[in-house]
Amino acid sequence: MIRDEDIPLRNPSVEAHRVTGGAVLHDLGREQIFAVTALAREVWEHCDGNTPLRKIDRRVSDRADATLPTSPDGLRPVVSHLSDQDLLFVHRPDPVTDGGTPLGRGEQADGREAKTLNIVFGNHQVKVRTTAPRFERAVRRLFHGLIGRETDAETIDVLTAGKASDGFSVRTLQGYHAEKRLLVDAVQSLKRRVLLRFMEARRDLIWLHAGAAARDETAVLVAGPSGGGKSTTIADLCRSGWTHVSDDLTPYDPNTGRVVPLPVTIAYRQPSGNQSLEEEPSGLPKTHVHLEAGRLQDAPVRPEAVFFPSFEAGRPVEVEEQTAPGAAVSLVESCQNASRHRGDTVRELSQLAGRVSSFRLRHDGQTDMGGLLAPVLV
């Protein structure tokens, strides 16, 4: 049952196209289209994830050109219909229990108050609610550079995370539910959902499986598949004085030719004790690199070079120049949302590859990456 205090938010994978008498809503995620009335379009456009239904009702009713609802329930039937079609989602501002069940206002779960963390990327934010202190600390560590106070940014999702019967759980408004025995796995599941929402909300950007670091108003991209050494390279650069732009996922704006900061905490694998990188680096625990706010890039920056690292145990360490066509292919292969851009992605990334210097970086996991790259970054 939709309530006046409920807060609807637009599905970030949906685009609205106005037509006479209403609109067409295109869900790119499901590749479905829906015809809606002028009133439904008006309601959908007001669902920013921050405004309760009663305020939306008032705003729509105050518009002189709006078709007023005739139902005594106001806009509830409209919101309910859009919600049934997954064109928007509805969340309630109440605290939640560890299992995700809403509580009454001011109640607590197991003596703990629910905490809400706002993870902000530009004009969009994802809210994470939890009553589990360990989960809260892990999320704060992971998204240290993105967690902010309550803002006017559009809320694109609300995730509930906490203790489950045999570990930890993550739930979304869209019905996604994951239970993981280990905290690290649950946090990674939450990370994927948060980043997916940002990707859906910013389809104008090209999202690369890459990290980035900046210096003197320019940046380097470090791209490629998992296990190649992207995060290790970014960590070494930041230790040598560079600022952190992103780790593992980098938004590139083809309209400006710049990468947009997404400073998720750097996490890379390194050997310790009897462990070694000789066999398989993905099996090693991760080390987190904590940087102060001043070491986090806060503005888009133009890349000047791109590196494609690969881990090759027992092979000589070397950096060799990569041809622009080869770099373009590698960048396209690293694109995480190519289907959103189709042929445009190939064109935009080919232009990027033709504009920057590109290098293959082969390493054994024991090398100071920053020192290795210094000669070619002069």
Coordinates of N, CA and C in Angstrom, one line a residue, residues 50-283:
N50 N 14.2 11.7 -3.2 CA 14.3 12.5 -2.0 C 13.0 13.1 -1.5
T51 N 12.0 13.1 -2.3 CA 10.7 13.9 -2.1 C 9.6 12.9 -1.8
P52 N 8.9 13.0 -0.6 CA 7.8 12.1 -0.3 C 6.6 12.4 -1.2
L53 N 5.7 11.4 -1.3 CA 4.6 11.5 -2.2 C 3.7 12.7 -2.0
R54 N 3.5 13.0 -0.7 CA 2.6 14.1 -0.4 C 3.1 15.4 -1.0
K55 N 4.4 15.6 -1.0 CA 5.0 16.9 -1.6 C 4.9 16.8 -3.1
I56 N 5.1 15.7 -3.7 CA 5.0 15.5 -5.1 C 3.5 15.8 -5.6
D57 N 2.6 15.3 -4.8 CA 1.1 15.6 -5.0 C 0.9 17.1 -5.1
R58 N 1.5 17.8 -4.1 CA 1.2 19.2 -4.0 C 1.9 20.0 -5.1
R59 N 3.1 19.5 -5.5 CA 3.8 20.2 -6.6 C 3.1 20.0 -7.9
V60 N 2.6 18.8 -8.2 CA 1.9 18.5 -9.4 C 0.6 19.3 -9.5
S61 N -0.1 19.3 -8.3 CA -1.4 20.0 -8.3 C -1.3 21.5 -8.5
D62 N -0.1 22.1 -8.0 CA 0.1 23.5 -8.2 C 0.5 24.0 -9.6
R63 N 0.8 23.0 -10.4 CA 1.2 23.4 -11.8 C -0.1 23.7 -12.6
A64 N -0.1 24.8 -13.2 CA -1.3 25.2 -13.9 C -1.6 24.4 -15.1
D65 N -0.5 23.8 -15.7 CA -0.7 23.0 -16.9 C -0.8 21.5 -16.7
A66 N -0.9 21.2 -15.4 CA -0.9 19.7 -15.1 C -2.4 19.2 -15.1
T67 N -2.6 18.0 -15.5 CA -3.9 17.4 -15.5 C -4.0 16.8 -14.0
L68 N -5.0 17.3 -13.3 CA -5.1 17.0 -11.9 C -5.7 15.6 -11.7
P69 N -5.3 14.8 -10.8 CA -5.9 13.5 -10.6 C -7.3 13.6 -10.1
T70 N -8.1 12.7 -10.5 CA -9.5 12.7 -10.1 C -9.8 11.7 -8.9
S71 N -8.8 10.9 -8.6 CA -9.0 9.9 -7.6 C -8.9 10.6 -6.2
P72 N -9.7 10.2 -5.2 CA -9.6 10.7 -3.9 C -8.3 10.3 -3.2
D73 N -7.6 9.3 -3.7 CA -6.3 8.9 -3.2 C -5.2 9.7 -3.8
G74 N -5.5 10.8 -4.5 CA -4.4 11.6 -5.1 C -3.6 10.8 -6.1
L75 N -2.3 10.9 -6.0 CA -1.4 10.3 -7.0 C -1.0 8.9 -6.6
R76 N -1.6 8.3 -5.6 CA -1.2 7.0 -5.2 C -1.4 5.9 -6.3
P77 N -2.6 6.0 -7.0 CA -2.8 5.0 -8.1 C -1.7 5.1 -9.2
V78 N -1.4 6.3 -9.5 CA -0.4 6.6 -10.5 C 1.0 6.0 -10.1
V79 N 1.4 6.3 -8.9 CA 2.7 5.8 -8.4 C 2.6 4.3 -8.3
S80 N 1.5 3.7 -7.8 CA 1.4 2.3 -7.7 C 1.5 1.6 -9.1
H81 N 0.9 2.2 -10.1 CA 1.0 1.6 -11.5 C 2.4 1.7 -12.0
L82 N 3.1 2.8 -11.9 CA 4.4 2.9 -12.3 C 5.4 2.0 -11.6
S83 N 5.1 1.8 -10.3 CA 5.9 0.9 -9.5 C 5.7 -0.6 -9.9
D84 N 4.5 -0.9 -10.3 CA 4.2 -2.3 -10.7 C 4.9 -2.6 -12.0
Q85 N 5.2 -1.6 -12.8 CA 5.9 -1.8 -14.1 C 7.4 -1.6 -13.9
D86 N 7.9 -1.4 -12.7 CA 9.3 -1.2 -12.4 C 9.8 0.0 -13.1
L87 N 9.0 1.0 -13.3 CA 9.4 2.3 -13.9 C 9.9 3.3 -12.8
L88 N 9.5 3.0 -11.6 CA 10.0 3.7 -10.4 C 9.9 2.7 -9.3
F89 N 10.6 3.1 -8.2 CA 10.7 2.3 -7.0 C 10.3 3.1 -5.8
V90 N 9.8 2.5 -4.8 CA 9.3 3.2 -3.6 C 10.0 2.8 -2.4
H91 N 10.5 3.7 -1.6 CA 11.1 3.3 -0.3 C 10.5 4.2 0.8
R92 N 10.6 3.7 2.0 CA 10.1 4.4 3.2 C 11.2 4.9 4.0
P93 N 11.0 6.1 4.5 CA 12.1 6.8 5.3 C 12.4 6.2 6.7
D94 N 11.7 5.1 7.0 CA 11.8 4.6 8.4 C 13.2 3.8 8.5
P95 N 13.7 3.7 9.8 CA 14.8 2.8 10.0 C 14.4 1.4 9.7
V96 N 15.5 0.6 9.5 CA 15.2 -0.8 9.2 C 15.9 -1.8 10.1
T97 N 15.5 -3.0 10.2 CA 16.1 -4.0 11.0 C 17.3 -4.6 10.2
D98 N 18.0 -5.5 10.9 CA 19.1 -6.2 10.2 C 18.6 -7.0 9.0
G99 N 17.4 -7.6 9.2 CA 16.9 -8.4 8.1 C 16.1 -7.6 7.0
G100 N 16.1 -6.3 7.1 CA 15.5 -5.5 6.1 C 14.0 -5.2 6.3
T101 N 13.4 -5.5 7.4 CA 12.0 -5.2 7.7 C 11.9 -3.8 8.3
P102 N 11.0 -3.0 7.7 CA 10.9 -1.6 8.2 C 10.4 -1.6 9.7
L103 N 11.0 -0.6 10.4 CA 10.6 -0.4 11.8 C 9.7 0.9 11.9
G104 N 9.1 1.0 13.0 CA 8.4 2.3 13.2 C 9.4 3.4 13.4
R105 N 9.0 4.6 13.2 CA 10.0 5.7 13.3 C 10.5 5.8 14.8
G106 N 11.8 5.9 14.9 CA 12.4 6.0 16.2 C 12.7 4.6 16.9
E107 N 12.3 3.5 16.3 CA 12.6 2.2 16.9 C 14.0 1.8 16.6
Q108 N 14.5 0.8 17.3 CA 15.8 0.3 17.0 C 15.8 -1.2 16.9
A109 N 16.8 -1.7 16.3 CA 17.0 -3.2 16.1 C 18.1 -3.7 17.0
D110 N 17.8 -4.6 18.0 CA 18.8 -5.1 18.9 C 19.6 -4.0 19.6
G111 N 18.9 -2.9 19.9 CA 19.5 -1.8 20.6 C 20.3 -0.9 19.8
R112 N 20.3 -1.1 18.5 CA 21.1 -0.2 17.6 C 20.3 0.6 16.6
E113 N 20.6 1.8 16.4 CA 19.9 2.7 15.5 C 20.4 2.4 14.1
A114 N 19.5 2.4 13.1 CA 19.8 2.3 11.7 C 20.6 3.5 11.3
K115 N 21.7 3.3 10.6 CA 22.6 4.3 10.0 C 22.3 4.4 8.5
T116 N 22.3 5.6 8.0 CA 22.2 5.8 6.5 C 23.4 6.5 6.0
L117 N 24.1 5.8 5.1 CA 25.3 6.4 4.4 C 24.9 6.8 3.0
N118 N 25.2 8.1 2.7 CA 25.0 8.6 1.3 C 26.2 8.5 0.5
I119 N 26.2 7.7 -0.5 CA 27.3 7.5 -1.5 C 27.0 8.4 -2.7
V120 N 27.8 9.4 -2.9 CA 27.4 10.4 -3.9 C 28.4 10.4 -5.0
F121 N 27.8 10.5 -6.2 CA 28.6 10.6 -7.5 C 28.0 11.7 -8.3
G122 N 28.6 12.9 -8.3 CA 28.0 14.0 -9.1 C 26.6 14.4 -8.5
N123 N 25.6 14.3 -9.4 CA 24.3 14.7 -9.0 C 23.4 13.5 -8.7
H124 N 24.0 12.4 -8.4 CA 23.3 11.2 -8.0 C 23.9 10.6 -6.7
Q125 N 23.0 9.9 -6.0 CA 23.5 9.3 -4.8 C 22.7 8.0 -4.5
V126 N 23.4 7.0 -3.9 CA 22.8 5.8 -3.4 C 22.8 5.8 -1.9
K127 N 21.7 5.5 -1.3 CA 21.6 5.4 0.2 C 21.8 4.0 0.6
V128 N 22.7 3.8 1.6 CA 22.9 2.5 2.2 C 22.5 2.5 3.7
R129 N 21.5 1.7 4.0 CA 21.0 1.6 5.4 C 21.5 0.3 6.1
T130 N 21.9 0.5 7.3 CA 22.4 -0.7 8.0 C 22.3 -0.5 9.5
T131 N 22.1 -1.6 10.3 CA 22.2 -1.5 11.7 C 23.4 -2.3 12.2
A132 N 24.2 -2.9 11.3 CA 25.3 -3.7 11.6 C 26.6 -2.9 11.6
P133 N 27.2 -2.6 12.8 CA 28.4 -1.8 12.8 C 29.5 -2.2 12.0
R134 N 29.8 -3.5 11.9 CA 30.8 -4.0 11.0 C 30.6 -3.7 9.5
F135 N 29.4 -3.8 9.1 CA 29.0 -3.5 7.7 C 29.2 -2.0 7.5
E136 N 28.7 -1.2 8.4 CA 28.9 0.2 8.3 C 30.3 0.6 8.1
R137 N 31.2 0.1 9.0 CA 32.6 0.4 8.9 C 33.2 0.0 7.6
A138 N 32.8 -1.2 7.1 CA 33.4 -1.7 5.8 C 32.9 -0.8 4.7
V139 N 31.7 -0.4 4.7 CA 31.2 0.5 3.6 C 31.9 1.9 3.7
R140 N 32.1 2.4 4.9 CA 32.8 3.7 5.0 C 34.2 3.6 4.5
R141 N 34.9 2.4 4.7 CA 36.2 2.3 4.3 C 36.3 2.2 2.7
L142 N 35.3 1.4 2.2 CA 35.3 1.2 0.7 C 35.0 2.5 0.0
F143 N 34.0 3.2 0.5 CA 33.5 4.4 -0.3 C 33.9 5.7 0.4
H144 N 35.1 5.7 1.1 CA 35.6 6.8 1.9 C 35.5 8.1 1.1
G145 N 35.9 8.1 -0.2 CA 36.0 9.3 -1.0 C 34.7 9.8 -1.6
L146 N 33.6 9.0 -1.4 CA 32.3 9.3 -2.0 C 31.2 9.5 -1.0
I147 N 31.4 9.2 0.3 CA 30.4 9.3 1.3 C 30.3 10.8 1.7
G148 N 29.0 11.3 1.6 CA 28.8 12.7 2.0 C 27.6 12.9 2.8
R149 N 27.3 14.1 3.2 CA 26.1 14.4 3.9 C 24.9 14.4 3.0
E150 N 23.7 14.5 3.6 CA 22.5 14.6 2.9 C 22.6 15.8 1.9
T151 N 22.3 15.5 0.6 CA 22.5 16.5 -0.4 C 21.2 16.6 -1.3
D152 N 21.2 17.5 -2.2 CA 20.1 17.6 -3.2 C 20.3 16.6 -4.3
A153 N 21.3 15.8 -4.3 CA 21.5 14.9 -5.4 C 20.4 13.9 -5.5
E154 N 20.1 13.5 -6.7 CA 19.0 12.6 -6.9 C 19.3 11.2 -6.4
T155 N 18.4 10.7 -5.5 CA 18.6 9.3 -5.0 C 18.2 8.3 -6.0
I156 N 19.1 7.4 -6.4 CA 18.8 6.5 -7.5 C 18.6 5.1 -6.9
D157 N 18.9 4.9 -5.7 CA 18.6 3.6 -5.1 C 18.8 3.7 -3.6
V158 N 18.1 2.7 -2.8 CA 18.3 2.6 -1.4 C 18.6 1.1 -1.1
L159 N 19.7 0.9 -0.5 CA 20.1 -0.5 -0.3 C 20.1 -0.8 1.2
T160 N 19.5 -1.9 1.6 CA 19.5 -2.3 3.0 C 20.5 -3.4 3.2
A161 N 21.4 -3.2 4.2 CA 22.5 -4.2 4.4 C 22.6 -4.5 5.9
G162 N 22.9 -5.7 6.2 CA 23.1 -6.1 7.6 C 23.2 -7.5 7.9
K163 N 23.0 -7.9 9.1 CA 23.2 -9.3 9.5 C 22.1 -10.2 9.0
A164 N 22.4 -11.4 8.6 CA 21.5 -12.4 8.2 C 21.6 -13.6 9.1
S165 N 20.8 -14.7 8.8 CA 20.9 -15.8 9.7 C 22.2 -16.5 9.7
D166 N 22.9 -16.5 8.6 CA 24.2 -17.2 8.5 C 25.3 -16.3 7.8
G167 N 25.3 -15.0 8.2 CA 26.2 -14.1 7.6 C 25.7 -12.7 7.5
F168 N 25.7 -12.2 6.2 CA 25.2 -10.8 5.9 C 24.4 -10.8 4.7
S169 N 23.5 -9.8 4.6 CA 22.6 -9.7 3.4 C 22.6 -8.3 2.8
V170 N 22.3 -8.3 1.6 CA 22.1 -7.0 0.8 C 20.8 -7.1 0.1
R171 N 20.0 -6.0 0.2 CA 18.7 -6.0 -0.5 C 18.6 -4.6 -1.2
T172 N 17.9 -4.6 -2.3 CA 17.6 -3.4 -3.0 C 16.1 -3.2 -3.2
L173 N 15.7 -2.1 -3.6 CA 14.3 -1.8 -3.8 C 13.7 -2.6 -5.0
Q174 N 14.6 -3.0 -5.9 CA 14.2 -3.7 -7.1 C 14.0 -5.1 -6.9
G175 N 14.2 -5.6 -5.6 CA 14.0 -7.0 -5.4 C 15.2 -7.9 -5.3
Y176 N 16.4 -7.3 -5.6 CA 17.6 -8.0 -5.5 C 17.9 -8.4 -4.1
H177 N 18.3 -9.6 -3.8 CA 18.6 -10.0 -2.5 C 19.8 -11.0 -2.5
A178 N 20.8 -10.7 -1.8 CA 22.0 -11.6 -1.7 C 22.4 -11.8 -0.3
E179 N 22.7 -13.1 0.0 CA 23.1 -13.4 1.4 C 24.5 -14.1 1.2
K180 N 25.5 -13.5 2.0 CA 26.9 -14.0 1.9 C 27.3 -14.4 3.3
R181 N 28.1 -15.4 3.4 CA 28.6 -15.9 4.7 C 29.6 -14.9 5.2
L182 N 30.5 -14.4 4.3 CA 31.6 -13.6 4.7 C 31.2 -12.1 4.5
L183 N 31.7 -11.3 5.4 CA 31.4 -9.8 5.3 C 32.0 -9.3 4.0
V184 N 33.2 -9.7 3.6 CA 33.9 -9.1 2.5 C 33.1 -9.4 1.2
D185 N 32.5 -10.6 1.1 CA 31.7 -10.9 -0.1 C 30.4 -10.1 -0.1
A186 N 29.8 -9.9 1.0 CA 28.6 -9.1 1.1 C 28.9 -7.6 0.7
V187 N 30.0 -7.1 1.1 CA 30.4 -5.7 0.8 C 30.7 -5.6 -0.7
Q188 N 31.3 -6.6 -1.3 CA 31.6 -6.6 -2.7 C 30.3 -6.7 -3.5
S189 N 29.3 -7.4 -3.0 CA 28.0 -7.5 -3.7 C 27.3 -6.1 -3.6
L190 N 27.4 -5.4 -2.5 CA 26.9 -4.1 -2.4 C 27.6 -3.1 -3.3
K191 N 28.9 -3.2 -3.4 CA 29.7 -2.4 -4.3 C 29.3 -2.5 -5.7
R192 N 29.1 -3.7 -6.2 CA 28.6 -3.9 -7.5 C 27.3 -3.3 -7.8
R193 N 26.4 -3.4 -6.8 CA 25.0 -2.8 -7.0 C 25.1 -1.2 -7.1
V194 N 25.9 -0.7 -6.2 CA 26.1 0.8 -6.2 C 26.7 1.3 -7.5
L195 N 27.7 0.7 -8.0 CA 28.4 1.1 -9.2 C 27.5 0.9 -10.4
L196 N 26.7 -0.2 -10.4 CA 25.7 -0.4 -11.5 C 24.7 0.7 -11.5
R197 N 24.2 1.1 -10.4 CA 23.3 2.2 -10.4 C 23.9 3.5 -10.9
F198 N 25.1 3.8 -10.6 CA 25.8 5.0 -11.1 C 25.9 4.9 -12.7
M199 N 26.3 3.7 -13.1 CA 26.4 3.5 -14.6 C 25.1 3.7 -15.3
E200 N 24.0 3.2 -14.7 CA 22.7 3.3 -15.3 C 22.3 4.8 -15.3
A201 N 22.6 5.5 -14.3 CA 22.2 6.9 -14.2 C 23.0 7.8 -15.1
R202 N 24.2 7.4 -15.4 CA 25.1 8.2 -16.3 C 25.5 7.4 -17.5
R203 N 24.5 7.2 -18.3 CA 24.7 6.4 -19.6 C 25.4 7.2 -20.6
D204 N 25.5 8.6 -20.4 CA 26.3 9.4 -21.3 C 27.8 9.2 -21.2
L205 N 28.2 8.6 -20.1 CA 29.6 8.3 -19.9 C 30.0 6.9 -20.4
I206 N 31.3 6.7 -20.8 CA 31.8 5.4 -21.1 C 32.5 4.9 -19.9
W207 N 32.1 3.8 -19.4 CA 32.6 3.2 -18.1 C 33.6 2.1 -18.5
L208 N 34.9 2.4 -18.1 CA 36.0 1.5 -18.4 C 36.4 0.7 -17.2
H209 N 36.8 -0.6 -17.5 CA 37.4 -1.4 -16.4 C 38.9 -0.9 -16.3
A210 N 39.0 0.1 -15.5 CA 40.3 0.8 -15.5 C 40.4 1.6 -14.2
G211 N 41.7 1.9 -13.8 CA 41.9 2.8 -12.7 C 42.5 4.1 -13.3
A212 N 42.6 5.1 -12.5 CA 43.3 6.4 -13.0 C 43.9 7.1 -11.9
A213 N 45.0 7.8 -12.2 CA 45.6 8.7 -11.2 C 46.0 10.0 -11.9
A214 N 46.1 11.1 -11.2 CA 46.3 12.4 -11.8 C 47.5 13.1 -11.2
R215 N 48.1 14.0 -12.1 CA 49.2 14.8 -11.7 C 49.3 16.0 -12.6
D216 N 49.5 17.2 -12.1 CA 49.6 18.4 -12.9 C 48.5 18.5 -13.9
E217 N 47.3 18.3 -13.5 CA 46.1 18.5 -14.3 C 45.9 17.6 -15.5
T218 N 46.7 16.5 -15.5 CA 46.5 15.4 -16.5 C 46.5 14.1 -15.7
A219 N 46.1 13.0 -16.4 CA 45.9 11.7 -15.8 C 46.5 10.6 -16.6
V220 N 46.7 9.5 -16.0 CA 47.0 8.3 -16.7 C 45.9 7.2 -16.4
L221 N 45.5 6.5 -17.4 CA 44.5 5.4 -17.3 C 45.3 4.1 -17.2
V222 N 44.9 3.2 -16.4 CA 45.5 1.8 -16.3 C 44.3 0.9 -16.5
A223 N 44.3 0.2 -17.6 CA 43.1 -0.6 -18.0 C 43.5 -2.0 -18.3
G224 N 42.5 -2.9 -18.2 CA 42.7 -4.3 -18.6 C 41.9 -5.2 -17.7
P225 N 42.0 -6.5 -17.9 CA 41.2 -7.5 -17.1 C 41.7 -7.6 -15.7
S226 N 40.9 -8.2 -14.8 CA 41.2 -8.4 -13.4 C 42.5 -9.3 -13.3
G227 N 43.3 -8.9 -12.3 CA 44.5 -9.7 -12.0 C 45.7 -9.2 -12.7
G228 N 45.5 -8.2 -13.6 CA 46.7 -7.7 -14.4 C 47.6 -6.8 -13.6
G229 N 47.0 -6.1 -12.5 CA 47.8 -5.2 -11.8 C 47.4 -3.8 -11.8
K230 N 46.2 -3.5 -12.2 CA 45.7 -2.1 -12.3 C 45.7 -1.4 -11.0
S231 N 45.2 -2.0 -10.0 CA 45.1 -1.4 -8.6 C 46.5 -1.2 -8.0
T232 N 47.4 -2.2 -8.3 CA 48.7 -2.1 -7.8 C 49.4 -0.9 -8.4
T233 N 49.2 -0.7 -9.7 CA 49.8 0.4 -10.4 C 49.3 1.7 -9.8
I234 N 48.0 1.9 -9.7 CA 47.4 3.1 -9.1 C 47.9 3.4 -7.7
A235 N 48.0 2.3 -6.9 CA 48.5 2.5 -5.5 C 49.9 3.0 -5.5
D236 N 50.8 2.5 -6.4 CA 52.2 2.9 -6.4 C 52.3 4.4 -6.9
L237 N 51.5 4.7 -7.9 CA 51.5 6.1 -8.3 C 51.0 7.1 -7.2
C238 N 50.0 6.7 -6.5 CA 49.5 7.6 -5.4 C 50.5 7.7 -4.3
R239 N 51.2 6.6 -4.0 CA 52.3 6.7 -3.0 C 53.4 7.6 -3.4
S240 N 53.6 7.8 -4.7 CA 54.7 8.6 -5.2 C 54.2 10.1 -5.4
G241 N 53.0 10.4 -5.0 CA 52.5 11.8 -5.0 C 51.4 12.1 -6.0
W242 N 50.9 11.1 -6.7 CA 49.8 11.4 -7.6 C 48.5 11.4 -6.8
T243 N 47.5 12.0 -7.4 CA 46.2 12.0 -6.7 C 45.3 10.9 -7.3
H244 N 44.4 10.4 -6.4 CA 43.6 9.2 -6.8 C 42.3 9.7 -7.5
V245 N 42.2 9.1 -8.7 CA 41.0 9.4 -9.5 C 40.0 8.3 -9.4
S246 N 40.4 7.1 -9.6 CA 39.5 5.9 -9.6 C 40.3 4.6 -9.4
D247 N 39.6 3.6 -9.1 CA 40.2 2.3 -9.0 C 39.2 1.2 -9.5
D248 N 39.7 0.5 -10.6 CA 38.9 -0.6 -11.1 C 37.8 -0.2 -12.1
L249 N 37.1 1.0 -11.8 CA 36.1 1.4 -12.7 C 36.2 2.9 -12.9
T250 N 36.4 3.4 -14.2 CA 36.6 4.8 -14.5 C 35.6 5.3 -15.5
P251 N 34.9 6.4 -15.1 CA 34.0 7.0 -16.1 C 34.7 8.0 -17.0
Y252 N 34.6 7.8 -18.3 CA 35.2 8.7 -19.3 C 34.1 9.4 -20.0
D253 N 34.2 10.8 -20.0 CA 33.2 11.6 -20.7 C 33.7 11.9 -22.1
P254 N 33.1 11.3 -23.1 CA 33.6 11.5 -24.5 C 33.3 13.0 -25.0
N255 N 32.4 13.7 -24.4 CA 32.1 15.0 -24.8 C 33.2 16.0 -24.4
T256 N 33.9 15.7 -23.3 CA 35.0 16.6 -22.8 C 36.3 16.0 -23.0
G257 N 36.4 14.7 -23.2 CA 37.7 14.0 -23.3 C 38.4 13.9 -22.0
R258 N 37.6 13.9 -20.9 CA 38.1 13.8 -19.5 C 37.6 12.6 -18.8
V259 N 38.4 12.1 -17.8 CA 37.8 11.1 -16.9 C 37.3 11.8 -15.7
V260 N 36.2 11.2 -15.2 CA 35.4 11.8 -14.1 C 35.8 11.1 -12.8
P261 N 36.2 11.8 -11.7 CA 36.7 11.1 -10.5 C 35.6 10.2 -9.9
L262 N 36.0 9.0 -9.5 CA 35.1 8.0 -8.8 C 36.1 7.3 -7.8
P263 N 36.5 8.1 -6.8 CA 37.6 7.6 -5.9 C 37.1 6.5 -4.9
V264 N 36.7 5.3 -5.4 CA 36.5 4.2 -4.5 C 37.9 3.8 -4.0
T265 N 37.9 3.4 -2.7 CA 39.2 3.1 -2.0 C 40.0 2.1 -2.8
I266 N 41.3 2.4 -3.0 CA 42.1 1.5 -3.8 C 42.3 0.2 -2.9
A267 N 42.2 -1.0 -3.6 CA 42.4 -2.2 -2.9 C 43.1 -3.1 -3.9
Y268 N 44.3 -3.6 -3.5 CA 45.1 -4.4 -4.4 C 45.7 -5.6 -3.6
R269 N 46.1 -6.6 -4.3 CA 46.7 -7.8 -3.7 C 48.2 -7.8 -3.7
Q270 N 48.8 -8.2 -2.6 CA 50.2 -8.3 -2.5 C 50.6 -9.5 -1.6
P271 N 51.7 -10.1 -1.9 CA 52.2 -11.3 -1.1 C 52.6 -10.9 0.3
S272 N 52.5 -11.8 1.2 CA 52.9 -11.6 2.6 C 53.3 -12.9 3.2
G273 N 54.3 -13.0 4.0 CA 54.7 -14.2 4.7 C 55.1 -15.3 3.7
N274 N 54.4 -16.4 3.7 CA 54.7 -17.5 2.8 C 53.9 -17.5 1.5
Q275 N 53.1 -16.4 1.4 CA 52.3 -16.3 0.2 C 53.1 -15.7 -1.0
S276 N 52.7 -16.1 -2.2 CA 53.4 -15.6 -3.3 C 52.5 -15.3 -4.5
L277 N 52.9 -14.4 -5.4 CA 52.2 -14.1 -6.6 C 52.5 -15.1 -7.7
E278 N 53.4 -16.1 -7.4 CA 53.8 -16.9 -8.5 C 52.7 -17.7 -9.2
E279 N 51.7 -18.2 -8.3 CA 50.7 -19.0 -8.9 C 49.5 -18.2 -9.4
E280 N 48.8 -17.6 -8.4 CA 47.5 -16.9 -8.8 C 47.3 -15.8 -7.9
P281 N 47.4 -14.5 -8.4 CA 47.3 -13.4 -7.5 C 45.9 -13.2 -6.9
S282 N 44.9 -13.7 -7.6 CA 43.5 -13.4 -7.2 C 43.2 -14.1 -5.9
G283 N 44.0 -15.1 -5.5 CA 43.7 -15.8 -4.2 C 44.3 -15.1 -3.0

